[in-house]
Each structure stands twice: as structure tokens, then as C-alpha cells.
Coordinates of C-alpha atoms and ligand atoms in Angstrom, one line a residue:
M1 CA -16.5 -7.9 -29.3
N2 CA -19.2 -10.3 -31.4
K3 CA -18.5 -13.3 -29.8
P4 CA -20.4 -14.6 -27.0
A5 CA -19.3 -13.5 -23.8
Q6 CA -17.2 -16.6 -22.3
A7 CA -19.4 -18.0 -19.5
V8 CA -16.8 -18.6 -16.3
D9 CA -17.0 -21.9 -14.4
H10 CA -14.9 -20.7 -11.3
H11 CA -16.8 -23.9 -8.9
S12 CA -13.3 -25.0 -7.5
V13 CA -12.3 -21.1 -6.2
M14 CA -12.9 -20.6 -2.7
F15 CA -15.6 -17.9 -2.0
I16 CA -14.0 -15.1 -0.4
T17 CA -15.2 -11.7 -2.0
Q18 CA -17.9 -11.2 -4.6
R19 CA -16.0 -11.0 -8.1
P20 CA -17.6 -10.0 -11.6
E21 CA -18.1 -12.6 -13.8
L22 CA -15.0 -12.2 -15.7
V23 CA -11.6 -13.4 -16.4
M24 CA -8.6 -11.3 -16.5
A25 CA -6.2 -12.2 -19.2
E26 CA -3.4 -9.9 -20.1
G27 CA -1.9 -6.5 -18.7
R28 CA 0.0 -3.5 -20.3
G29 CA 0.8 -0.4 -18.5
S30 CA -2.2 1.1 -17.6
W31 CA -4.5 -1.3 -19.5
L32 CA -6.1 -4.5 -18.5
T33 CA -7.9 -7.3 -20.9
D34 CA -10.3 -9.8 -20.1
N35 CA -10.9 -13.0 -21.8
N36 CA -13.5 -11.5 -23.8
G37 CA -11.2 -9.0 -25.4
K38 CA -12.8 -6.0 -23.2
R39 CA -10.2 -3.4 -22.2
Y40 CA -10.0 -1.8 -18.7
L41 CA -8.3 1.4 -18.1
D42 CA -6.9 0.0 -14.8
F43 CA -6.6 2.9 -11.8
L44 CA -6.5 -0.1 -9.2
Q45 CA -3.1 -1.5 -10.3
G46 CA -3.6 -4.6 -8.2
W47 CA -4.6 -2.4 -5.2
A48 CA -1.5 -0.3 -5.8
V49 CA 0.9 -3.1 -6.2
N50 CA 1.9 -2.5 -10.1
C51 CA 3.8 0.9 -9.4
L52 CA 5.8 0.2 -13.2
G53 CA 2.1 -0.9 -14.8
H54 CA 1.8 -4.1 -16.1
S55 CA 4.1 -5.8 -17.9
N56 CA 7.3 -3.8 -17.2
Q57 CA 9.9 -4.6 -19.5
G58 CA 12.6 -3.9 -16.6
M59 CA 10.5 -6.4 -14.5
I60 CA 10.3 -9.0 -16.9
D61 CA 13.9 -9.0 -17.9
A62 CA 15.1 -8.9 -13.9
L63 CA 12.7 -12.0 -13.3
N64 CA 13.9 -14.0 -16.4
A65 CA 17.4 -13.3 -16.0
Q66 CA 17.2 -14.2 -12.2
A67 CA 14.8 -17.9 -12.9
K68 CA 17.9 -19.0 -15.4
K69 CA 20.3 -18.2 -13.1
L70 CA 18.9 -19.2 -9.5
I71 CA 15.4 -19.3 -7.7
N72 CA 15.9 -20.6 -4.5
P73 CA 19.0 -21.8 -2.6
S74 CA 17.2 -21.5 1.1
P75 CA 16.9 -18.3 3.1
A76 CA 20.2 -20.2 5.2
F77 CA 22.1 -18.8 2.7
Y78 CA 22.9 -15.3 1.3
N79 CA 22.1 -14.7 -2.2
E80 CA 23.0 -11.5 -4.3
P81 CA 19.8 -9.9 -5.1
M82 CA 19.1 -10.0 -1.2
I83 CA 21.9 -8.1 -0.7
R84 CA 22.0 -5.7 -3.5
L85 CA 18.1 -5.0 -2.6
S86 CA 19.2 -4.4 1.1
N87 CA 21.9 -2.1 0.6
L88 CA 19.6 -0.1 -2.1
L89 CA 16.9 0.2 0.7
T90 CA 19.1 1.4 3.6
D91 CA 21.2 3.4 0.9
N92 CA 17.9 5.4 0.2
S93 CA 16.4 5.4 3.6
C94 CA 17.4 6.2 7.3
F95 CA 17.3 2.7 8.1
N96 CA 20.2 0.1 8.1
K97 CA 19.0 -3.3 8.2
V98 CA 16.3 -5.1 6.2
F99 CA 14.2 -8.4 6.5
F100 CA 12.3 -9.7 3.2
A101 CA 8.7 -10.6 3.4
N102 CA 6.2 -11.7 1.0
S103 CA 3.3 -9.8 1.9
G104 CA 2.2 -6.8 3.8
A105 CA 0.7 -8.4 6.5
E106 CA 4.0 -10.7 7.0
A107 CA 6.2 -7.8 7.3
N108 CA 3.9 -5.8 9.4
E109 CA 3.9 -9.6 11.7
G110 CA 7.9 -8.7 11.6
A111 CA 7.7 -5.5 12.6
I112 CA 5.7 -5.9 15.5
K113 CA 7.5 -9.1 16.7
L114 CA 10.7 -6.7 16.7
A115 CA 8.9 -4.2 18.9
R116 CA 8.1 -6.5 21.4
K117 CA 11.6 -8.0 21.4
W118 CA 12.8 -4.6 21.6
G119 CA 10.7 -4.3 25.0
Q120 CA 11.7 -7.1 26.1
L121 CA 15.5 -6.5 26.1
N122 CA 15.0 -2.6 26.9
K123 CA 11.4 -1.9 28.6
S124 CA 10.9 -4.9 30.9
G125 CA 8.7 -6.6 28.5
A126 CA 6.4 -3.9 27.0
F127 CA 4.7 -5.0 24.5
E128 CA 1.6 -2.5 23.7
I129 CA 1.8 -1.1 20.6
I130 CA -0.7 1.8 19.9
T131 CA -2.4 1.9 16.5
F132 CA -4.8 3.8 14.9
D133 CA -9.0 4.0 14.0
H134 CA -10.0 3.0 11.0
S135 CA -6.2 1.8 10.1
F136 CA -5.3 -1.3 8.2
H137 CA -2.2 -3.7 8.6
G138 CA -3.3 -6.7 7.1
R139 CA -5.1 -10.1 7.5
T140 CA -3.3 -12.5 10.0
L141 CA -4.3 -12.7 13.4
A142 CA -1.7 -9.8 14.7
T143 CA -2.0 -7.7 11.9
M144 CA -6.2 -7.6 12.0
S145 CA -5.6 -6.9 15.7
A146 CA -3.3 -3.7 14.9
S147 CA -6.0 -2.8 12.3
G148 CA -8.7 -0.2 13.4
K149 CA -11.6 -1.8 11.1
P150 CA -14.8 -1.4 12.6
G151 CA -16.1 -4.9 13.2
W152 CA -12.6 -6.7 13.2
D153 CA -12.0 -6.6 16.8
T154 CA -14.9 -9.4 17.6
M155 CA -14.6 -11.0 13.8
F156 CA -12.0 -14.0 14.6
A157 CA -11.8 -13.5 18.8
P158 CA -9.9 -13.7 20.5
Q159 CA -7.7 -10.8 19.2
V160 CA -4.4 -11.0 19.6
P161 CA -4.0 -8.4 22.6
G162 CA -1.6 -5.2 23.0
F163 CA -3.4 -2.6 20.3
P164 CA -4.9 0.2 21.9
K165 CA -6.3 2.5 19.2
A166 CA -5.5 6.3 18.7
D167 CA -7.4 8.8 16.9
L168 CA -4.7 10.2 13.4
N169 CA -3.8 13.6 14.0
D170 CA -4.4 13.8 17.7
L171 CA -1.5 13.6 19.8
D172 CA -3.4 14.0 23.1
S173 CA -5.1 10.7 21.8
V174 CA -2.1 8.9 21.9
K175 CA -1.0 10.0 25.1
K176 CA -3.8 9.1 26.9
L177 CA -3.3 5.5 25.8
V178 CA 0.7 5.0 27.1
T179 CA 1.2 3.1 29.8
D180 CA 4.3 1.6 31.1
K181 CA 3.7 -1.6 28.9
T182 CA 3.4 0.8 25.6
V183 CA 6.6 -0.1 23.2
A184 CA 6.0 1.4 20.1
V185 CA 3.4 3.5 17.8
M186 CA 2.6 2.5 14.4
L187 CA 0.8 3.8 11.6
E188 CA 0.0 4.4 7.7
P189 CA 1.5 7.6 6.7
V190 CA -1.4 7.9 4.6
Q191 CA -4.4 6.0 5.8
G192 CA -5.0 3.6 2.5
E193 CA -8.0 1.3 3.1
G194 CA -9.3 3.9 5.8
G195 CA -10.3 6.1 2.8
V196 CA -7.1 8.0 1.7
I197 CA -6.2 10.2 5.0
P198 CA -3.0 11.5 5.2
A199 CA -1.1 12.1 8.8
N200 CA -0.4 15.6 8.9
K201 CA 3.2 16.9 9.2
A202 CA 2.8 18.6 12.6
F203 CA 1.5 15.6 14.1
M204 CA 3.7 13.3 12.9
Q205 CA 6.8 15.7 13.8
S206 CA 5.2 15.8 17.1
L207 CA 4.7 11.9 17.6
R208 CA 8.3 11.5 16.8
Q209 CA 9.2 13.6 19.4
F210 CA 6.8 12.3 21.9
T211 CA 8.0 9.0 20.8
K212 CA 11.7 9.6 21.3
E213 CA 11.2 11.7 24.7
N214 CA 9.2 8.7 25.9
N215 CA 11.8 5.8 24.6
L216 CA 9.2 4.2 22.5
L217 CA 9.6 2.7 18.8
L218 CA 7.9 4.6 15.7
I219 CA 6.7 2.3 13.1
V220 CA 5.6 3.5 9.7
D221 CA 3.6 0.8 8.1
E222 CA 4.4 2.3 4.2
V223 CA 3.0 -1.4 2.5
Q224 CA 0.4 1.2 0.4
A225 CA 2.0 4.6 0.8
G226 CA 6.0 3.8 0.6
C227 CA 7.8 3.1 -3.1
G228 CA 7.0 6.3 -4.8
R229 CA 3.6 6.4 -4.5
T230 CA 3.3 9.8 -2.5
G231 CA 6.0 11.3 -5.0
K232 CA 9.0 10.7 -2.4
L233 CA 10.7 7.5 -2.4
F234 CA 9.3 6.9 1.2
A235 CA 6.1 8.5 2.9
Y236 CA 7.8 9.6 6.0
Q237 CA 10.3 11.6 3.8
H238 CA 7.5 14.2 3.5
F239 CA 7.6 14.9 7.4
D240 CA 11.3 15.1 7.8
I241 CA 11.6 12.8 10.6
E242 CA 13.5 9.4 11.1
P243 CA 11.0 6.6 12.2
D244 CA 12.8 3.0 13.9
I245 CA 11.0 0.8 11.9
M246 CA 9.1 1.0 8.2
T247 CA 7.5 -1.6 6.5
L248 CA 7.0 -2.0 2.7
G249 CA 4.7 -4.0 0.4
K250 CA 2.7 -3.8 -2.7
G251 CA 4.8 -1.4 -4.5
I252 CA 8.1 -2.6 -3.9
G253 CA 7.9 -6.1 -5.8
G254 CA 5.5 -4.3 -8.6
G255 CA 3.1 -7.2 -8.8
V256 CA 5.3 -9.8 -7.2
P257 CA 5.1 -10.9 -3.9
L258 CA 7.6 -9.1 -2.0
A259 CA 7.7 -7.1 1.2
A260 CA 10.2 -5.6 3.5
L261 CA 10.9 -4.9 7.5
L262 CA 13.5 -2.5 7.6
A263 CA 14.7 -1.0 11.3
T264 CA 18.0 1.3 12.6
D265 CA 21.3 -0.7 14.1
A266 CA 19.5 0.2 17.3
V267 CA 16.4 -1.5 16.9
A268 CA 17.2 -4.7 14.6
C269 CA 17.7 -6.9 17.6
F270 CA 16.5 -10.3 16.5
V271 CA 18.7 -13.2 17.2
P272 CA 18.6 -17.0 15.5
G273 CA 15.4 -18.7 16.0
D274 CA 13.3 -15.5 16.0
Q275 CA 12.6 -14.7 12.8
G276 CA 12.5 -16.4 9.3
G277 CA 10.6 -18.4 6.4
T278 CA 10.9 -20.6 3.4
Y279 CA 11.0 -18.2 0.7
N280 CA 12.0 -14.9 2.7
G281 CA 14.7 -12.8 0.9
N282 CA 14.6 -15.4 -2.3
P283 CA 16.2 -14.1 -5.1
L284 CA 14.3 -14.2 -7.8
M285 CA 11.4 -11.7 -6.0
T286 CA 14.6 -9.6 -4.5
A287 CA 15.9 -9.3 -8.4
V288 CA 12.3 -7.8 -9.1
G289 CA 12.3 -5.5 -6.4
I290 CA 16.0 -4.3 -7.5
S291 CA 14.3 -3.6 -11.0
V292 CA 11.5 -1.7 -9.6
I293 CA 13.4 0.4 -6.8
D294 CA 15.8 1.1 -9.8
Q295 CA 13.7 2.6 -12.0
L296 CA 11.8 4.8 -9.3
L297 CA 14.8 6.2 -8.4
A298 CA 15.7 7.0 -12.4
P299 CA 16.6 10.8 -12.7
G300 CA 13.1 12.8 -12.9
F301 CA 11.0 9.4 -12.2
L302 CA 9.7 10.7 -8.7
D303 CA 9.3 14.6 -9.8
S304 CA 6.9 13.2 -12.8
V305 CA 4.8 11.1 -9.8
R306 CA 4.6 14.6 -8.0
K307 CA 3.6 16.4 -11.4
K308 CA 0.9 13.7 -12.0
G309 CA -0.5 13.4 -8.8
E310 CA -1.0 17.6 -9.0
L311 CA -2.4 16.8 -12.3
L312 CA -5.0 13.9 -10.7
S313 CA -5.6 16.1 -8.0
K314 CA -6.6 19.1 -10.2
E315 CA -9.0 17.2 -12.1
L316 CA -10.2 15.8 -9.2
Q317 CA -11.1 19.3 -7.6
S318 CA -12.6 20.5 -10.9
I319 CA -15.1 17.4 -10.9
S320 CA -16.0 17.7 -7.4
T321 CA -16.8 21.5 -8.1
E322 CA -18.9 20.1 -11.5
F323 CA -20.8 17.5 -9.5
N324 CA -20.7 19.4 -6.2
L325 CA -19.0 16.8 -4.6
A326 CA -17.2 17.1 -1.2
G327 CA -13.7 17.8 -2.9
E328 CA -10.3 15.4 -3.0
R329 CA -7.4 15.0 -0.9
G330 CA -4.5 12.2 -0.9
E331 CA -0.7 12.7 -1.9
G332 CA 1.3 11.7 -5.1
L333 CA -0.8 9.1 -6.7
L334 CA -2.6 7.8 -3.8
R335 CA -6.0 10.0 -4.1
A336 CA -9.8 9.9 -3.3
L337 CA -12.5 12.0 -4.5
I338 CA -14.9 12.5 -1.6
L339 CA -18.9 11.9 -2.8
S340 CA -21.5 13.3 -1.7
S341 CA -23.6 10.1 -1.1
D342 CA -22.9 6.5 -1.0
I343 CA -22.8 6.3 -4.5
G344 CA -19.1 4.7 -4.7
P345 CA -19.9 1.1 -5.0
K346 CA -22.5 2.2 -8.0
L347 CA -20.0 4.0 -9.7
V348 CA -17.4 1.2 -9.4
E349 CA -19.7 -1.4 -11.1
L350 CA -20.7 1.4 -13.8
A351 CA -17.3 2.1 -14.6
R352 CA -16.2 -1.6 -15.2
E353 CA -19.6 -2.5 -17.0
R354 CA -19.1 0.9 -19.4
S355 CA -18.4 0.0 -23.1
P356 CA -16.5 -0.5 -25.2
E357 CA -13.4 0.1 -22.8
G358 CA -14.2 -0.3 -18.8
L359 CA -12.4 1.5 -15.9
L360 CA -11.3 0.3 -12.8
I361 CA -11.2 2.4 -9.3
N362 CA -12.4 1.2 -5.9
S363 CA -14.3 2.4 -3.2
P364 CA -13.1 1.6 -0.1
R365 CA -15.7 3.5 1.8
P366 CA -18.9 4.0 0.2
N367 CA -18.7 7.7 -0.1
L368 CA -15.4 7.9 -2.0
L369 CA -13.4 6.5 -4.5
R370 CA -9.9 5.9 -4.5
F371 CA -7.4 6.0 -7.3
M372 CA -3.9 4.3 -7.4
P373 CA -3.0 4.3 -10.8
A374 CA 0.7 3.1 -12.3
L375 CA 3.4 5.8 -11.5
N376 CA 4.1 5.7 -15.1
V377 CA 0.1 6.4 -16.0
S378 CA 0.5 9.0 -18.5
E379 CA -1.2 12.6 -18.5
D380 CA -3.5 11.2 -21.3
E381 CA -4.6 8.4 -19.4
I382 CA -5.3 10.9 -16.1
H383 CA -7.5 12.5 -18.6
Q384 CA -9.4 9.5 -20.1
M385 CA -9.8 8.6 -16.7
C386 CA -11.1 11.7 -15.5
N387 CA -13.5 12.2 -18.6
I388 CA -15.1 8.8 -17.6
L389 CA -16.0 9.8 -14.8
R390 CA -17.5 12.9 -15.6
E391 CA -19.6 10.5 -18.1
L392 CA -20.9 8.4 -15.2
L393 CA -21.6 10.9 -12.6
K394 CA -23.5 12.6 -15.3
K395 CA -25.6 9.2 -15.6
I396 CA -26.3 8.7 -12.1
H397 CA -27.0 12.3 -11.3
Ligands
PLP1 C1 -2.0 -3.6 1.5 C2 -1.3 -3.4 3.1 C3 -1.3 -4.5 3.9 C4 -1.5 -5.8 3.9 O1 -0.4 -6.4 2.9 P1 -0.7 -7.7 2.1 O2 0.5 -7.9 1.2 O3 -2.1 -7.6 1.2 O4 -0.8 -8.7 3.4 C5 -1.0 -4.0 4.8 N1 -0.9 -2.6 5.5 C6 -1.3 -1.5 4.5 C7 -1.2 -0.1 5.0 C8 -2.0 -1.9 3.3 O5 -2.5 -1.2 2.5

């Protein structure tokens, strides 16, 4: 730590967002190390991506073994890991068919295409998909249009049409938008980027009943909330409902680019030419996905996620009381601390710059902090994180 900090020459990297002047070099478990040797307790984990932390041995072994065997036979052929991971996902969910993608946005594009295709075949070309204010579905044109982020409707105008917006947890706001052009309703079981806002069970159950009665598809975007994050393998399982389509991303690859579109037999209606992609279902990534899902399904693992989610929740509640904040919310290990003012971005910066060890958290809205640690984070690391938060809140008050 006595060495002068290395300057970062990043002039060739396209500017897309303000990044701190440091380079991440190594990761292990819940800890990241930068190029100056400084360590960070990582409660971001690649944006809820590294569900098993950094450098998970099972993932490394799966990646190495598959790299030596077969990297890409082309999407025109079946491969073994693609078949095994598909079976693993359908055996453990209400879905029957899986199409792999490379990012959450791409999986959601697939879901939108599948719903529109189903509408062409079954609902005289109905194509509108009701989505929700403050939702986030990705950064392609269609998924930006589906998202309810303020300002995104004009950012790259014109939008892809057909995504009227309802209010989460308000069935009447959905009913008002239904026309003979409506084919589906699409939502995140827990709005992630919107500020960790869970859909409630009564709403999800009545939405499922309403969509069924009106011959509409129900699509859950579990890119952030799926794969163990909420303490169940899939977030929809909290609601005792069966959606028609689900998308997965982030956690399913544990850090590698892997995503999936799942559908029931009744809905999986693509025909040759409708859907595909050069890297889709490649064995290198699906082999890693098998290792991830196997580890999530190991006896006791999801119980431990729920337990640690309760611990984090309890700790955040007491921090809220100690500092007169506005409470906490979330499901499992996807949680937010609601601040009483817009100090989120300042806290994120102070946490990162803290020495000797930094803390990585994020503030999707200026009045809250979001926590998405590795699902195998230790209880001790949760306590460490909370104590750093206390220290920073003292400093800022
Ligand atoms: C992150 C996210 C996406 C987009 O996933 P990418 O892999 O970044 O394309 C879509 N939906 C939700 C709910 C997300 O959190």
C-alpha cells in the first residue's frame, strides 16, 4: 500500500458511464482486489450476477473441463451441456422448453417475440404487452421500450410500440390497459433497478387469474430476482402461481454471459427461422450454468440464502432505527435500505474510497442503497458490511 497508486490510461475505452479511476484485478468469494492491492467487500457482485461469489471453484472446473472438450459446435447442433442445463431448468420449474441467450436483454427480446408470435397464432395478431412503471427489462430498443424508466421513452426515439405501462401491485391499472390488441403482461417479481420493490402475493395471484381468464400470457422477468436470489430457486415460486414465460440472466451464469428464455409447451410456438443466434446455447457457457444451478440446488443452500436474507434484513432494520432512516425492504438477498434523504450516491463513493478496505454497494435511486451480495456470503461478511455502513452513516450525519 506504500506504492504510489497506478495511473489508469483508459483513453481507448469508449465512454459510456463515469467510472472510478481504478482497475479491478482479482476476485475471491465476497472480495475484490484492485490493481493497487486494495481490497473491497463486494455487495454488488457484478450487479447480482456472481451468485456464487468471485472465482467459484465449481464454475472454474466446469469452464476448464468444457474448454478442453468442445467450445462451440455451432447452434445448428445439439450439445451435451445445452441439453443437460435445459433439463435441469425444466425439472425444477413449471416450464417445459428452454432457449439460451447471452444476456438478459436478449432473453427478454426472445420473450417479447415469442408472445407476439403466440398472438399471431392465437389472438388475431394481438401484440401489446403491458409492462410497469419503474420496471427494467434491458437496453436493446424493444426492452428499453418495455422498461418503465423515466426518460427512456424519448431517449432513442422512436420507441418500439406496444408496451403500455401499468402500476405495480395495482390490478385495476392493468385492467384499464387491456384491449383486443393485448397479448401479455410482463413484470419483474421484484423490481430491481426500480429500487427493490417486490410485487405482493395477492397482486401476483389475482394477475395470474385475470390473465388466464382473458387469454393473456404472463411473463416474469427473473433476470435479477431468479436463480436463488430471493431464497427460492425462482421468485415466482413465492406466489404459488405458474407463469407462461420466464426469463433468466445474471445469476444463471454466475458471472459468465448466459441467459435463458423458458416457456410452457402451450406457448413455445417458434418455428424454424423465428429465433436463433451465433452463441446461443454454446456448451462453454451452459456447462458453467449447470455448475451454478447444481450448487444452488445442493441440500440446504437455498435455506441458507433465506437465513442470510433474514439476517441482512434484521441488521438493516436496526441501522434504519439507529440512524432514523426510512426502513428496509426486499426478498432474500436482494435488499434495499431506504435513506431519509438523497445521500445514496455520496455513501456509495465514501464506501468505495474507505481505507484500508473499501465496500462496494449501489444506489439505483438517490434515496436508497441496494445490496446484492453473493448468495454464499458469510454471516460474518454481512456483519462487516453493516458495521462499515454504520461508520459511514456516522461520518455523513
Ligand atoms: C439486468 C436486467 C436485465 C438486463 O440484463 P442484461 O444481461 O444486462 O441485458 C433485464 N431485466 C432485469 C430485471 C434486469 O435486472
